PDB file of C-alpha atoms and ligand atoms in Angstrom:
ATOM      1  CA  MET A   1       4.204  -8.551   8.238  1.00  0.00           C
ATOM      2  CA  LEU A   2       0.157  -7.199   9.108  1.00  0.00           C
ATOM      3  CA  ARG A   3       0.133  -6.735  12.551  1.00  0.00           C
ATOM      4  CA  PHE A   4      -3.699  -5.820  13.444  1.00  0.00           C
ATOM      5  CA  ALA A   5      -5.570  -5.685  16.743  1.00  0.00           C
ATOM      6  CA  VAL A   6      -8.677  -5.441  18.036  1.00  0.00           C
ATOM      7  CA  LEU A   7      -8.811  -3.370  21.307  1.00  0.00           C
ATOM      8  CA  GLY A   8     -11.649  -2.818  24.317  1.00  0.00           C
ATOM      9  CA  HIS A   9     -11.850  -3.586  27.484  1.00  0.00           C
ATOM     10  CA  PRO A  10     -13.331  -6.286  28.253  1.00  0.00           C
ATOM     11  CA  VAL A  11     -12.554  -7.753  24.764  1.00  0.00           C
ATOM     12  CA  GLY A  12     -11.460 -10.871  25.530  1.00  0.00           C
ATOM     13  CA  HIS A  13     -14.991 -12.398  23.926  1.00  0.00           C
ATOM     14  CA  SER A  14     -14.511 -10.100  20.880  1.00  0.00           C
ATOM     15  CA  LEU A  15     -14.957 -12.235  17.578  1.00  0.00           C
ATOM     16  CA  SER A  16     -12.692  -9.792  15.383  1.00  0.00           C
ATOM     17  CA  PRO A  17      -9.991 -11.528  16.110  1.00  0.00           C
ATOM     18  CA  ALA A  18     -11.490 -15.138  14.313  1.00  0.00           C
ATOM     19  CA  MET A  19     -12.663 -13.000  11.626  1.00  0.00           C
ATOM     20  CA  HIS A  20      -9.638 -11.174  10.171  1.00  0.00           C
ATOM     21  CA  ARG A  21      -7.616 -14.262  10.851  1.00  0.00           C
ATOM     22  CA  GLU A  22      -9.671 -15.889   8.520  1.00  0.00           C
ATOM     23  CA  ALA A  23      -9.434 -12.785   6.617  1.00  0.00           C
ATOM     24  CA  LEU A  24      -6.192 -12.998   6.363  1.00  0.00           C
ATOM     25  CA  LYS A  25      -5.784 -16.764   5.226  1.00  0.00           C
ATOM     26  CA  ALA A  26      -8.296 -16.580   2.318  1.00  0.00           C
ATOM     27  CA  LEU A  27      -6.117 -13.691   0.576  1.00  0.00           C
ATOM     28  CA  GLY A  28      -3.108 -15.754   1.595  1.00  0.00           C
ATOM     29  CA  LEU A  29      -1.857 -12.690   3.669  1.00  0.00           C
ATOM     30  CA  ALA A  30       1.071 -13.438   6.819  1.00  0.00           C
ATOM     31  CA  GLY A  31      -0.254 -10.992   9.494  1.00  0.00           C
ATOM     32  CA  SER A  32      -1.426 -11.770  13.046  1.00  0.00           C
ATOM     33  CA  TYR A  33      -4.206 -10.050  14.503  1.00  0.00           C
ATOM     34  CA  GLU A  34      -4.661  -9.783  18.857  1.00  0.00           C
ATOM     35  CA  ALA A  35      -7.172  -8.667  21.374  1.00  0.00           C
ATOM     36  CA  LEU A  36      -4.964  -6.537  24.003  1.00  0.00           C
ATOM     37  CA  GLU A  37      -7.261  -5.808  26.884  1.00  0.00           C
ATOM     38  CA  THR A  38      -6.891  -1.926  26.797  1.00  0.00           C
ATOM     39  CA  PRO A  39      -9.088   0.391  29.184  1.00  0.00           C
ATOM     40  CA  GLN A  40      -9.515   3.860  28.668  1.00  0.00           C
ATOM     41  CA  GLU A  41      -7.099   5.045  30.946  1.00  0.00           C
ATOM     42  CA  ALA A  42      -4.506   2.890  28.722  1.00  0.00           C
ATOM     43  CA  LEU A  43      -5.819   4.084  25.449  1.00  0.00           C
ATOM     44  CA  GLY A  44      -3.301   6.794  24.710  1.00  0.00           C
ATOM     45  CA  ALA A  45      -0.269   4.521  26.123  1.00  0.00           C
ATOM     46  CA  ARG A  46      -2.115   2.104  24.219  1.00  0.00           C
ATOM     47  CA  LEU A  47      -2.539   3.935  21.112  1.00  0.00           C
ATOM     48  CA  GLU A  48       1.402   5.009  21.237  1.00  0.00           C
ATOM     49  CA  GLU A  49       1.995   1.589  20.581  1.00  0.00           C
ATOM     50  CA  VAL A  50      -0.247   1.351  17.652  1.00  0.00           C
ATOM     51  CA  ARG A  51       1.306   4.343  15.719  1.00  0.00           C
ATOM     52  CA  TRP A  52       4.985   2.009  14.932  1.00  0.00           C
ATOM     53  CA  GLY A  53       3.544  -1.737  15.446  1.00  0.00           C
ATOM     54  CA  TYR A  54       0.362  -1.819  13.760  1.00  0.00           C
ATOM     55  CA  ARG A  55      -0.382  -1.307  10.410  1.00  0.00           C
ATOM     56  CA  GLY A  56      -4.505  -0.808  12.175  1.00  0.00           C
ATOM     57  CA  VAL A  57      -6.388  -2.132  14.861  1.00  0.00           C
ATOM     58  CA  ASN A  58      -9.928  -2.179  15.613  1.00  0.00           C
ATOM     59  CA  LEU A  59     -11.510  -0.298  18.679  1.00  0.00           C
ATOM     60  CA  THR A  60     -14.899  -1.686  20.818  1.00  0.00           C
ATOM     61  CA  LEU A  61     -16.267  -0.685  23.714  1.00  0.00           C
ATOM     62  CA  PRO A  62     -15.090   1.461  25.655  1.00  0.00           C
ATOM     63  CA  LEU A  63     -13.295   3.083  23.670  1.00  0.00           C
ATOM     64  CA  LYS A  64     -15.212   4.144  19.924  1.00  0.00           C
ATOM     65  CA  GLU A  65     -15.775   7.800  21.863  1.00  0.00           C
ATOM     66  CA  ALA A  66     -12.983   8.152  24.093  1.00  0.00           C
ATOM     67  CA  ALA A  67     -10.228   7.732  21.079  1.00  0.00           C
ATOM     68  CA  LEU A  68     -11.457  10.263  18.869  1.00  0.00           C
ATOM     69  CA  PRO A  69      -9.242  13.123  20.213  1.00  0.00           C
ATOM     70  CA  LEU A  70      -5.604  11.121  20.671  1.00  0.00           C
ATOM     71  CA  LEU A  71      -5.803  10.288  16.761  1.00  0.00           C
ATOM     72  CA  ASP A  72      -4.296  12.443  13.984  1.00  0.00           C
ATOM     73  CA  TRP A  73      -6.847  13.086  12.004  1.00  0.00           C
ATOM     74  CA  ILE A  74     -10.739  11.514  12.185  1.00  0.00           C
ATOM     75  CA  SER A  75     -12.622  10.846   8.657  1.00  0.00           C
ATOM     76  CA  PRO A  76     -16.163  12.835   8.272  1.00  0.00           C
ATOM     77  CA  GLU A  77     -18.322   9.927   8.655  1.00  0.00           C
ATOM     78  CA  ALA A  78     -16.849   8.850  12.414  1.00  0.00           C
ATOM     79  CA  GLN A  79     -16.598  12.317  12.813  1.00  0.00           C
ATOM     80  CA  ALA A  80     -20.368  13.329  12.522  1.00  0.00           C
ATOM     81  CA  ILE A  81     -21.176   9.732  14.208  1.00  0.00           C
ATOM     82  CA  GLY A  82     -18.575  10.435  17.029  1.00  0.00           C
ATOM     83  CA  ALA A  83     -17.256   7.171  16.892  1.00  0.00           C
ATOM     84  CA  VAL A  84     -13.569   5.492  15.413  1.00  0.00           C
ATOM     85  CA  ASN A  85     -14.093   1.893  15.604  1.00  0.00           C
ATOM     86  CA  THR A  86     -11.371   1.094  13.029  1.00  0.00           C
ATOM     87  CA  VAL A  87      -8.015   3.092  13.157  1.00  0.00           C
ATOM     88  CA  LEU A  88      -5.533   3.199  10.540  1.00  0.00           C
ATOM     89  CA  SER A  89      -1.935   3.833  11.092  1.00  0.00           C
ATOM     90  CA  VAL A  90       0.574   4.842   8.080  1.00  0.00           C
ATOM     91  CA  GLU A  91       4.533   6.389   9.332  1.00  0.00           C
ATOM     92  CA  GLY A  92       3.418   6.877  12.442  1.00  0.00           C
ATOM     93  CA  ARG A  93       0.000   8.235  11.702  1.00  0.00           C
ATOM     94  CA  LEU A  94      -2.901   7.401  12.844  1.00  0.00           C
ATOM     95  CA  PHE A  95      -6.484   7.923  10.897  1.00  0.00           C
ATOM     96  CA  GLY A  96     -10.051   7.097  12.430  1.00  0.00           C
ATOM     97  CA  PHE A  97     -12.862   5.381  10.651  1.00  0.00           C
ATOM     98  CA  ASN A  98     -16.011   4.516  11.193  1.00  0.00           C
ATOM     99  CA  THR A  99     -16.924   1.393   9.521  1.00  0.00           C
ATOM    100  CA  ASP A 100     -19.775   0.689  11.569  1.00  0.00           C
ATOM    101  CA  ALA A 101     -22.726   2.982   9.441  1.00  0.00           C
ATOM    102  CA  SER A 102     -20.890   1.384   6.085  1.00  0.00           C
ATOM    103  CA  GLY A 103     -21.430  -1.903   7.654  1.00  0.00           C
ATOM    104  CA  PHE A 104     -24.522  -1.811   8.063  1.00  0.00           C
ATOM    105  CA  LEU A 105     -25.860  -0.538   5.148  1.00  0.00           C
ATOM    106  CA  GLU A 106     -24.072  -3.110   3.090  1.00  0.00           C
ATOM    107  CA  ALA A 107     -25.119  -6.236   4.965  1.00  0.00           C
ATOM    108  CA  LEU A 108     -28.761  -5.347   4.503  1.00  0.00           C
ATOM    109  CA  GLN A 109     -27.765  -5.084   0.776  1.00  0.00           C
ATOM    110  CA  ALA A 110     -26.786  -8.256   1.010  1.00  0.00           C
ATOM    111  CA  GLY A 111     -29.234 -10.017   2.708  1.00  0.00           C
ATOM    112  CA  GLY A 112     -32.047  -8.367   0.592  1.00  0.00           C
ATOM    113  CA  ILE A 113     -33.666  -6.636   3.339  1.00  0.00           C
ATOM    114  CA  PRO A 114     -34.993  -3.611   1.935  1.00  0.00           C
ATOM    115  CA  LEU A 115     -34.103   0.231   2.499  1.00  0.00           C
ATOM    116  CA  GLU A 116     -37.766   1.471   3.041  1.00  0.00           C
ATOM    117  CA  GLY A 117     -38.987   3.571   6.025  1.00  0.00           C
ATOM    118  CA  PRO A 118     -40.132   5.301   8.094  1.00  0.00           C
ATOM    119  CA  ALA A 119     -37.378   2.951   9.962  1.00  0.00           C
ATOM    120  CA  LEU A 120     -37.328   2.770  13.630  1.00  0.00           C
ATOM    121  CA  VAL A 121     -34.662   2.455  14.999  1.00  0.00           C
ATOM    122  CA  LEU A 122     -34.645   1.783  18.990  1.00  0.00           C
ATOM    123  CA  GLY A 123     -31.690   3.153  21.008  1.00  0.00           C
ATOM    124  CA  ALA A 124     -29.292   6.264  20.614  1.00  0.00           C
ATOM    125  CA  GLY A 125     -26.041   4.790  22.379  1.00  0.00           C
ATOM    126  CA  GLY A 126     -22.906   4.641  19.712  1.00  0.00           C
ATOM    127  CA  ALA A 127     -24.631   1.854  17.948  1.00  0.00           C
ATOM    128  CA  GLY A 128     -27.685   3.550  17.690  1.00  0.00           C
ATOM    129  CA  ARG A 129     -25.780   6.768  16.566  1.00  0.00           C
ATOM    130  CA  ALA A 130     -24.018   4.809  13.549  1.00  0.00           C
ATOM    131  CA  VAL A 131     -27.275   3.353  11.955  1.00  0.00           C
ATOM    132  CA  ALA A 132     -29.285   6.737  12.338  1.00  0.00           C
ATOM    133  CA  TRP A 133     -26.276   8.315  10.345  1.00  0.00           C
ATOM    134  CA  ALA A 134     -26.385   5.351   7.723  1.00  0.00           C
ATOM    135  CA  LEU A 135     -29.915   5.342   7.794  1.00  0.00           C
ATOM    136  CA  LYS A 136     -30.552   9.052   6.718  1.00  0.00           C
ATOM    137  CA  GLY A 137     -27.752   9.432   4.534  1.00  0.00           C
ATOM    138  CA  ALA A 138     -29.143   6.338   2.506  1.00  0.00           C
ATOM    139  CA  GLY A 139     -32.408   8.747   2.158  1.00  0.00           C
ATOM    140  CA  LEU A 140     -34.483   6.958   5.048  1.00  0.00           C
ATOM    141  CA  GLU A 141     -37.554   8.897   7.031  1.00  0.00           C
ATOM    142  CA  VAL A 142     -35.676   7.990  10.546  1.00  0.00           C
ATOM    143  CA  TRP A 143     -37.633   7.448  14.373  1.00  0.00           C
ATOM    144  CA  VAL A 144     -35.143   6.717  17.377  1.00  0.00           C
ATOM    145  CA  TRP A 145     -37.008   5.745  20.628  1.00  0.00           C
ATOM    146  CA  ASN A 146     -34.445   5.548  23.501  1.00  0.00           C
ATOM    147  CA  ARG A 147     -34.956   4.096  27.637  1.00  0.00           C
ATOM    148  CA  THR A 148     -33.684   7.572  28.376  1.00  0.00           C
ATOM    149  CA  PRO A 149     -35.670   9.569  26.100  1.00  0.00           C
ATOM    150  CA  ALA A 150     -33.905  12.680  26.614  1.00  0.00           C
ATOM    151  CA  ARG A 151     -30.868  11.011  24.644  1.00  0.00           C
ATOM    152  CA  ALA A 152     -33.148  10.174  21.591  1.00  0.00           C
ATOM    153  CA  GLU A 153     -34.927  13.524  21.464  1.00  0.00           C
ATOM    154  CA  ALA A 154     -30.945  15.131  21.452  1.00  0.00           C
ATOM    155  CA  LEU A 155     -29.581  12.569  18.677  1.00  0.00           C
ATOM    156  CA  ALA A 156     -32.811  13.882  16.529  1.00  0.00           C
ATOM    157  CA  LYS A 157     -31.979  17.421  16.618  1.00  0.00           C
ATOM    158  CA  GLU A 158     -28.333  16.550  16.062  1.00  0.00           C
ATOM    159  CA  PHE A 159     -29.197  14.042  12.908  1.00  0.00           C
ATOM    160  CA  GLY A 160     -32.804  16.114  12.562  1.00  0.00           C
ATOM    161  CA  LEU A 161     -34.900  12.854  13.462  1.00  0.00           C
ATOM    162  CA  LYS A 162     -37.753  12.517  14.947  1.00  0.00           C
ATOM    163  CA  ALA A 163     -38.238  10.967  18.371  1.00  0.00           C
ATOM    164  CA  VAL A 164     -40.958   9.329  18.956  1.00  0.00           C
ATOM    165  CA  PRO A 165     -42.784   6.601  21.800  1.00  0.00           C
ATOM    166  CA  LEU A 166     -42.571   3.039  21.655  1.00  0.00           C
ATOM    167  CA  GLU A 167     -45.471   2.772  20.308  1.00  0.00           C
ATOM    168  CA  ARG A 168     -44.974   4.197  16.713  1.00  0.00           C
ATOM    169  CA  ALA A 169     -43.120   0.775  15.967  1.00  0.00           C
ATOM    170  CA  ARG A 170     -46.421  -0.401  14.834  1.00  0.00           C
ATOM    171  CA  GLU A 171     -45.573   2.204  11.672  1.00  0.00           C
ATOM    172  CA  ALA A 172     -42.576   1.690  11.140  1.00  0.00           C
ATOM    173  CA  ARG A 173     -41.385  -0.405   8.317  1.00  0.00           C
ATOM    174  CA  LEU A 174     -37.433  -1.439   9.167  1.00  0.00           C
ATOM    175  CA  LEU A 175     -37.263  -1.535  13.099  1.00  0.00           C
ATOM    176  CA  VAL A 176     -33.424  -1.459  14.508  1.00  0.00           C
ATOM    177  CA  ASN A 177     -32.657  -3.211  17.576  1.00  0.00           C
ATOM    178  CA  ALA A 178     -29.358  -0.769  18.805  1.00  0.00           C
ATOM    179  CA  THR A 179     -30.124  -1.294  21.898  1.00  0.00           C
ATOM    180  CA  SER A 180     -28.476  -3.843  24.292  1.00  0.00           C
ATOM    181  CA  VAL A 181     -31.188  -5.527  25.182  1.00  0.00           C
ATOM    182  CA  GLY A 182     -31.310  -9.075  24.586  1.00  0.00           C
ATOM    183  CA  LEU A 183     -27.366  -9.633  24.619  1.00  0.00           C
ATOM    184  CA  LYS A 184     -27.133 -13.005  26.699  1.00  0.00           C
ATOM    185  CA  ASP A 185     -30.588 -13.044  27.652  1.00  0.00           C
ATOM    186  CA  PRO A 186     -32.558 -14.785  25.891  1.00  0.00           C
ATOM    187  CA  GLY A 187     -36.003 -13.731  26.983  1.00  0.00           C
ATOM    188  CA  ALA A 188     -35.448  -9.712  26.669  1.00  0.00           C
ATOM    189  CA  THR A 189     -36.643  -8.167  24.069  1.00  0.00           C
ATOM    190  CA  PRO A 190     -36.569  -4.177  24.192  1.00  0.00           C
ATOM    191  CA  LEU A 191     -40.166  -4.107  22.081  1.00  0.00           C
ATOM    192  CA  PRO A 192     -43.663  -5.631  23.466  1.00  0.00           C
ATOM    193  CA  PRO A 193     -44.458  -8.158  20.209  1.00  0.00           C
ATOM    194  CA  GLU A 194     -47.962  -5.825  20.200  1.00  0.00           C
ATOM    195  CA  PHE A 195     -45.972  -2.779  18.931  1.00  0.00           C
ATOM    196  CA  LEU A 196     -44.699  -5.209  16.526  1.00  0.00           C
ATOM    197  CA  PRO A 197     -45.760  -3.558  12.644  1.00  0.00           C
ATOM    198  CA  ALA A 198     -47.435  -5.831  10.482  1.00  0.00           C
ATOM    199  CA  GLU A 199     -45.321  -6.241   7.357  1.00  0.00           C
ATOM    200  CA  GLY A 200     -41.358  -5.004   6.903  1.00  0.00           C
ATOM    201  CA  ALA A 201     -38.187  -6.080   8.489  1.00  0.00           C
ATOM    202  CA  ALA A 202     -36.412  -5.915  11.661  1.00  0.00           C
ATOM    203  CA  VAL A 203     -32.642  -6.286  12.504  1.00  0.00           C
ATOM    204  CA  ASP A 204     -30.879  -6.797  15.679  1.00  0.00           C
ATOM    205  CA  LEU A 205     -27.649  -6.248  16.377  1.00  0.00           C
ATOM    206  CA  VAL A 206     -27.262  -7.794  19.250  1.00  0.00           C
ATOM    207  CA  TYR A 207     -25.562 -11.428  18.039  1.00  0.00           C
ATOM    208  CA  ARG A 208     -24.979 -12.937  21.545  1.00  0.00           C
ATOM    209  CA  PRO A 209     -27.602 -14.902  21.566  1.00  0.00           C
ATOM    210  CA  LEU A 210     -27.887 -15.141  17.661  1.00  0.00           C
ATOM    211  CA  TRP A 211     -31.355 -15.684  17.796  1.00  0.00           C
ATOM    212  CA  THR A 212     -32.514 -13.017  20.249  1.00  0.00           C
ATOM    213  CA  ARG A 213     -36.112 -12.653  21.324  1.00  0.00           C
ATOM    214  CA  PHE A 214     -36.964  -9.760  19.024  1.00  0.00           C
ATOM    215  CA  LEU A 215     -35.656 -11.864  16.077  1.00  0.00           C
ATOM    216  CA  ARG A 216     -38.282 -14.612  17.031  1.00  0.00           C
ATOM    217  CA  GLU A 217     -41.302 -12.523  17.650  1.00  0.00           C
ATOM    218  CA  ALA A 218     -39.967 -10.471  14.333  1.00  0.00           C
ATOM    219  CA  GLN A 219     -40.044 -13.401  12.424  1.00  0.00           C
ATOM    220  CA  ALA A 220     -42.656 -14.513  13.321  1.00  0.00           C
ATOM    221  CA  ARG A 221     -45.181 -11.743  12.850  1.00  0.00           C
ATOM    222  CA  GLY A 222     -44.114 -12.567   9.561  1.00  0.00           C
ATOM    223  CA  LEU A 223     -41.453  -9.409   9.094  1.00  0.00           C
ATOM    224  CA  LYS A 224     -38.510  -9.971   7.283  1.00  0.00           C
ATOM    225  CA  VAL A 225     -34.963 -10.440  10.185  1.00  0.00           C
ATOM    226  CA  GLN A 226     -31.201  -9.661   9.869  1.00  0.00           C
ATOM    227  CA  THR A 227     -29.082 -10.706  12.772  1.00  0.00           C
ATOM    228  CA  GLY A 228     -26.331  -8.667  14.324  1.00  0.00           C
ATOM    229  CA  LEU A 229     -23.506 -10.729  12.682  1.00  0.00           C
ATOM    230  CA  PRO A 230     -23.946  -9.618   8.671  1.00  0.00           C
ATOM    231  CA  MET A 231     -23.061  -6.178  10.416  1.00  0.00           C
ATOM    232  CA  LEU A 232     -20.066  -7.145  12.485  1.00  0.00           C
ATOM    233  CA  ALA A 233     -19.080  -9.258   8.926  1.00  0.00           C
ATOM    234  CA  TRP A 234     -19.226  -6.131   7.031  1.00  0.00           C
ATOM    235  CA  GLN A 235     -17.819  -3.645   9.273  1.00  0.00           C
ATOM    236  CA  GLY A 236     -14.886  -5.859   9.401  1.00  0.00           C
ATOM    237  CA  ALA A 237     -14.804  -6.973   6.022  1.00  0.00           C
ATOM    238  CA  LEU A 238     -14.638  -3.110   5.248  1.00  0.00           C
ATOM    239  CA  ALA A 239     -11.785  -2.198   8.181  1.00  0.00           C
ATOM    240  CA  PHE A 240      -9.764  -4.654   6.523  1.00  0.00           C
ATOM    241  CA  ARG A 241      -9.881  -2.726   3.500  1.00  0.00           C
ATOM    242  CA  ILE A 242      -9.203   0.527   4.654  1.00  0.00           C
ATOM    243  CA  TRP A 243      -6.153  -1.193   6.076  1.00  0.00           C
ATOM    244  CA  THR A 244      -5.226  -3.155   2.469  1.00  0.00           C
ATOM    245  CA  GLY A 245      -6.421  -2.385   0.423  1.00  0.00           C
ATOM    246  CA  LEU A 246      -8.710  -5.150  -0.104  1.00  0.00           C
ATOM    247  CA  LEU A 247     -12.186  -6.326   0.210  1.00  0.00           C
ATOM    248  CA  PRO A 248     -12.020  -9.684   2.025  1.00  0.00           C
ATOM    249  CA  ASP A 249     -14.879 -11.873   1.022  1.00  0.00           C
ATOM    250  CA  PRO A 250     -17.651 -11.177   4.205  1.00  0.00           C
ATOM    251  CA  ARG A 251     -19.466 -14.639   4.783  1.00  0.00           C
ATOM    252  CA  GLY A 252     -15.890 -15.865   5.025  1.00  0.00           C
ATOM    253  CA  MET A 253     -16.028 -14.239   7.563  1.00  0.00           C
ATOM    254  CA  GLU A 254     -19.654 -13.956   9.113  1.00  0.00           C
ATOM    255  CA  GLU A 255     -18.853 -18.099   9.147  1.00  0.00           C
ATOM    256  CA  ALA A 256     -15.904 -17.847  11.028  1.00  0.00           C
ATOM    257  CA  ALA A 257     -17.440 -15.636  13.936  1.00  0.00           C
ATOM    258  CA  ARG A 258     -20.004 -17.754  13.799  1.00  0.00           C
ATOM    259  CA  GLN A 259     -17.817 -20.904  14.756  1.00  0.00           C
ATOM    260  CA  ALA A 260     -16.543 -18.648  17.224  1.00  0.00           C
ATOM    261  CA  LEU A 261     -19.989 -18.081  18.539  1.00  0.00           C
ATOM    262  CA  GLU A 262     -20.834 -21.926  18.846  1.00  0.00           C
ATOM    263  CA  GLY A 263     -17.606 -22.964  20.329  1.00  0.00           C
ATOM    264  CA  GLU A 264     -18.554 -20.353  23.167  1.00  0.00           C
TER     265      GLU A 264
HETATM  266  P1  NDP B   1     -24.146   1.849  24.279  1.00  0.00           P
HETATM  267  O1  NDP B   1     -23.731   1.520  25.646  1.00  0.00           O
HETATM  268  O2  NDP B   1     -23.376   2.924  23.776  1.00  0.00           O
HETATM  269  O3  NDP B   1     -25.609   1.728  24.475  1.00  0.00           O
HETATM  270  C1  NDP B   1     -26.598   0.705  24.936  1.00  0.00           C
HETATM  271  C2  NDP B   1     -28.129   1.377  24.771  1.00  0.00           C
HETATM  272  O4  NDP B   1     -28.830   0.661  24.901  1.00  0.00           O
HETATM  273  C3  NDP B   1     -28.352   2.358  24.515  1.00  0.00           C
HETATM  274  O5  NDP B   1     -29.541   3.536  23.896  1.00  0.00           O
HETATM  275  C4  NDP B   1     -29.288   2.399  25.870  1.00  0.00           C
HETATM  276  O6  NDP B   1     -29.918   3.051  26.444  1.00  0.00           O
HETATM  277  C5  NDP B   1     -29.993   1.445  26.354  1.00  0.00           C
HETATM  278  N1  NDP B   1     -30.574  -0.098  26.824  1.00  0.00           N
HETATM  279  C6  NDP B   1     -29.366  -0.441  27.508  1.00  0.00           C
HETATM  280  N2  NDP B   1     -30.329  -1.237  28.810  1.00  0.00           N
HETATM  281  C7  NDP B   1     -31.010  -1.492  28.444  1.00  0.00           C
HETATM  282  C8  NDP B   1     -33.514  -1.236  28.368  1.00  0.00           C
HETATM  283  N3  NDP B   1     -33.062  -2.302  29.764  1.00  0.00           N
HETATM  284  N4  NDP B   1     -33.790  -1.576  28.162  1.00  0.00           N
HETATM  285  C9  NDP B   1     -33.646  -0.286  27.384  1.00  0.00           C
HETATM  286  N5  NDP B   1     -32.885   0.055  26.906  1.00  0.00           N
HETATM  287  C10 NDP B   1     -31.278   0.039  26.821  1.00  0.00           C
HETATM  288  O7  NDP B   1     -23.757   0.643  23.093  1.00  0.00           O
HETATM  289  P2  NDP B   1     -23.390   0.477  22.614  1.00  0.00           P
HETATM  290  O8  NDP B   1     -24.404   1.383  21.292  1.00  0.00           O
HETATM  291  O9  NDP B   1     -22.132   0.024  21.209  1.00  0.00           O
HETATM  292  O10 NDP B   1     -24.188  -1.209  21.091  1.00  0.00           O
HETATM  293  C11 NDP B   1     -25.301  -1.503  21.724  1.00  0.00           C
HETATM  294  C12 NDP B   1     -25.205  -3.122  21.305  1.00  0.00           C
HETATM  295  O11 NDP B   1     -25.119  -2.650  19.592  1.00  0.00           O
HETATM  296  C13 NDP B   1     -24.294  -3.899  21.687  1.00  0.00           C
HETATM  297  O12 NDP B   1     -25.526  -4.871  22.430  1.00  0.00           O
HETATM  298  C14 NDP B   1     -23.341  -4.641  20.652  1.00  0.00           C
HETATM  299  O13 NDP B   1     -22.767  -5.216  20.568  1.00  0.00           O
HETATM  300  C15 NDP B   1     -23.695  -4.277  19.798  1.00  0.00           C
HETATM  301  N6  NDP B   1     -23.198  -3.832  18.930  1.00  0.00           N
HETATM  302  C16 NDP B   1     -23.578  -4.955  17.428  1.00  0.00           C
HETATM  303  C17 NDP B   1     -22.572  -4.204  16.053  1.00  0.00           C
HETATM  304  C18 NDP B   1     -22.562  -5.680  15.599  1.00  0.00           C
HETATM  305  O14 NDP B   1     -22.208  -4.886  14.559  1.00  0.00           O
HETATM  306  N7  NDP B   1     -24.006  -6.501  15.041  1.00  0.00           N
HETATM  307  C19 NDP B   1     -21.794  -3.550  16.041  1.00  0.00           C
HETATM  308  C20 NDP B   1     -22.440  -2.390  17.347  1.00  0.00           C
HETATM  309  C21 NDP B   1     -22.903  -2.525  19.056  1.00  0.00           C
HETATM  310  P3  NDP B   1     -30.221   4.927  28.142  1.00  0.00           P
HETATM  311  O15 NDP B   1     -29.481   5.637  27.506  1.00  0.00           O
HETATM  312  O16 NDP B   1     -31.484   4.617  28.396  1.00  0.00           O
HETATM  313  O17 NDP B   1     -28.812   3.954  29.020  1.00  0.00           O
END
């Protein structure tokens, strides 16, 4: 039987079990997907269980970076981004991948969000790194802003981007909120609305709540918008394909995530 899990801390509210159980069901596969509470100091021991007991696992906060030295092989993307969100176990060897970056791009394309720069990525944490790397790889001019400017400058230098002040958002064609601002706080936004551009698109990676203040204000301004759920579904679908060779329908996974969110 196929055995999967998501590892993180805290992991109880992860939407991954709902999404991946839906994928197993839709493909008619017998399998299980658990949420395994795994603090960082327990990651080494947990990965030893994964080695022979699971086909694969997803990693979430705070494990995406910590896993790198513990795996047997890391994909070039995960290596460049510095984060692993998907682990495949084959014959006791652990292979690390990052599907956040490719999932982000697939979600944009599926949602009809034009891949037009300049793109401004708000946030230089793990998600910001994945998004900036993906957009740069897609050939866009990428700008980055971060609350702690030194972090944006370091990322800009590493990936060949430009660190900019927040007001440059006015000139961007694609805005991505990759900060955690807005998470469980419908009144918070990383971007004062007067800095929104007159046209273009805005994507929020935060999906709790689904309609963040950042997205509501971007939509009111007339921008095309996308919530964090399509990316979540796509990174999951791409992880599932790494584990099984089969790409589940991301729309089914997104719907399962939406229902799980609504049930909270
Ligand atoms: P990190 O902890 O690695 O980074 C957090 C980022 O948010 C940093 O850039 C940090 O800035 C910034 N930040 C935090 N608080 C504030 C604040 N008050 N004002 C301005 N900036 C702030 O988290 P991740 O990068 O892993 O995740 C970021 C968000 O993206 C989370 O909400 C997560 O749920 C979401 N996410 C969604 C995905 C999806 O599929 N939809 C996938 C991955 C993540 P500083 O450096 O100054 O601390």
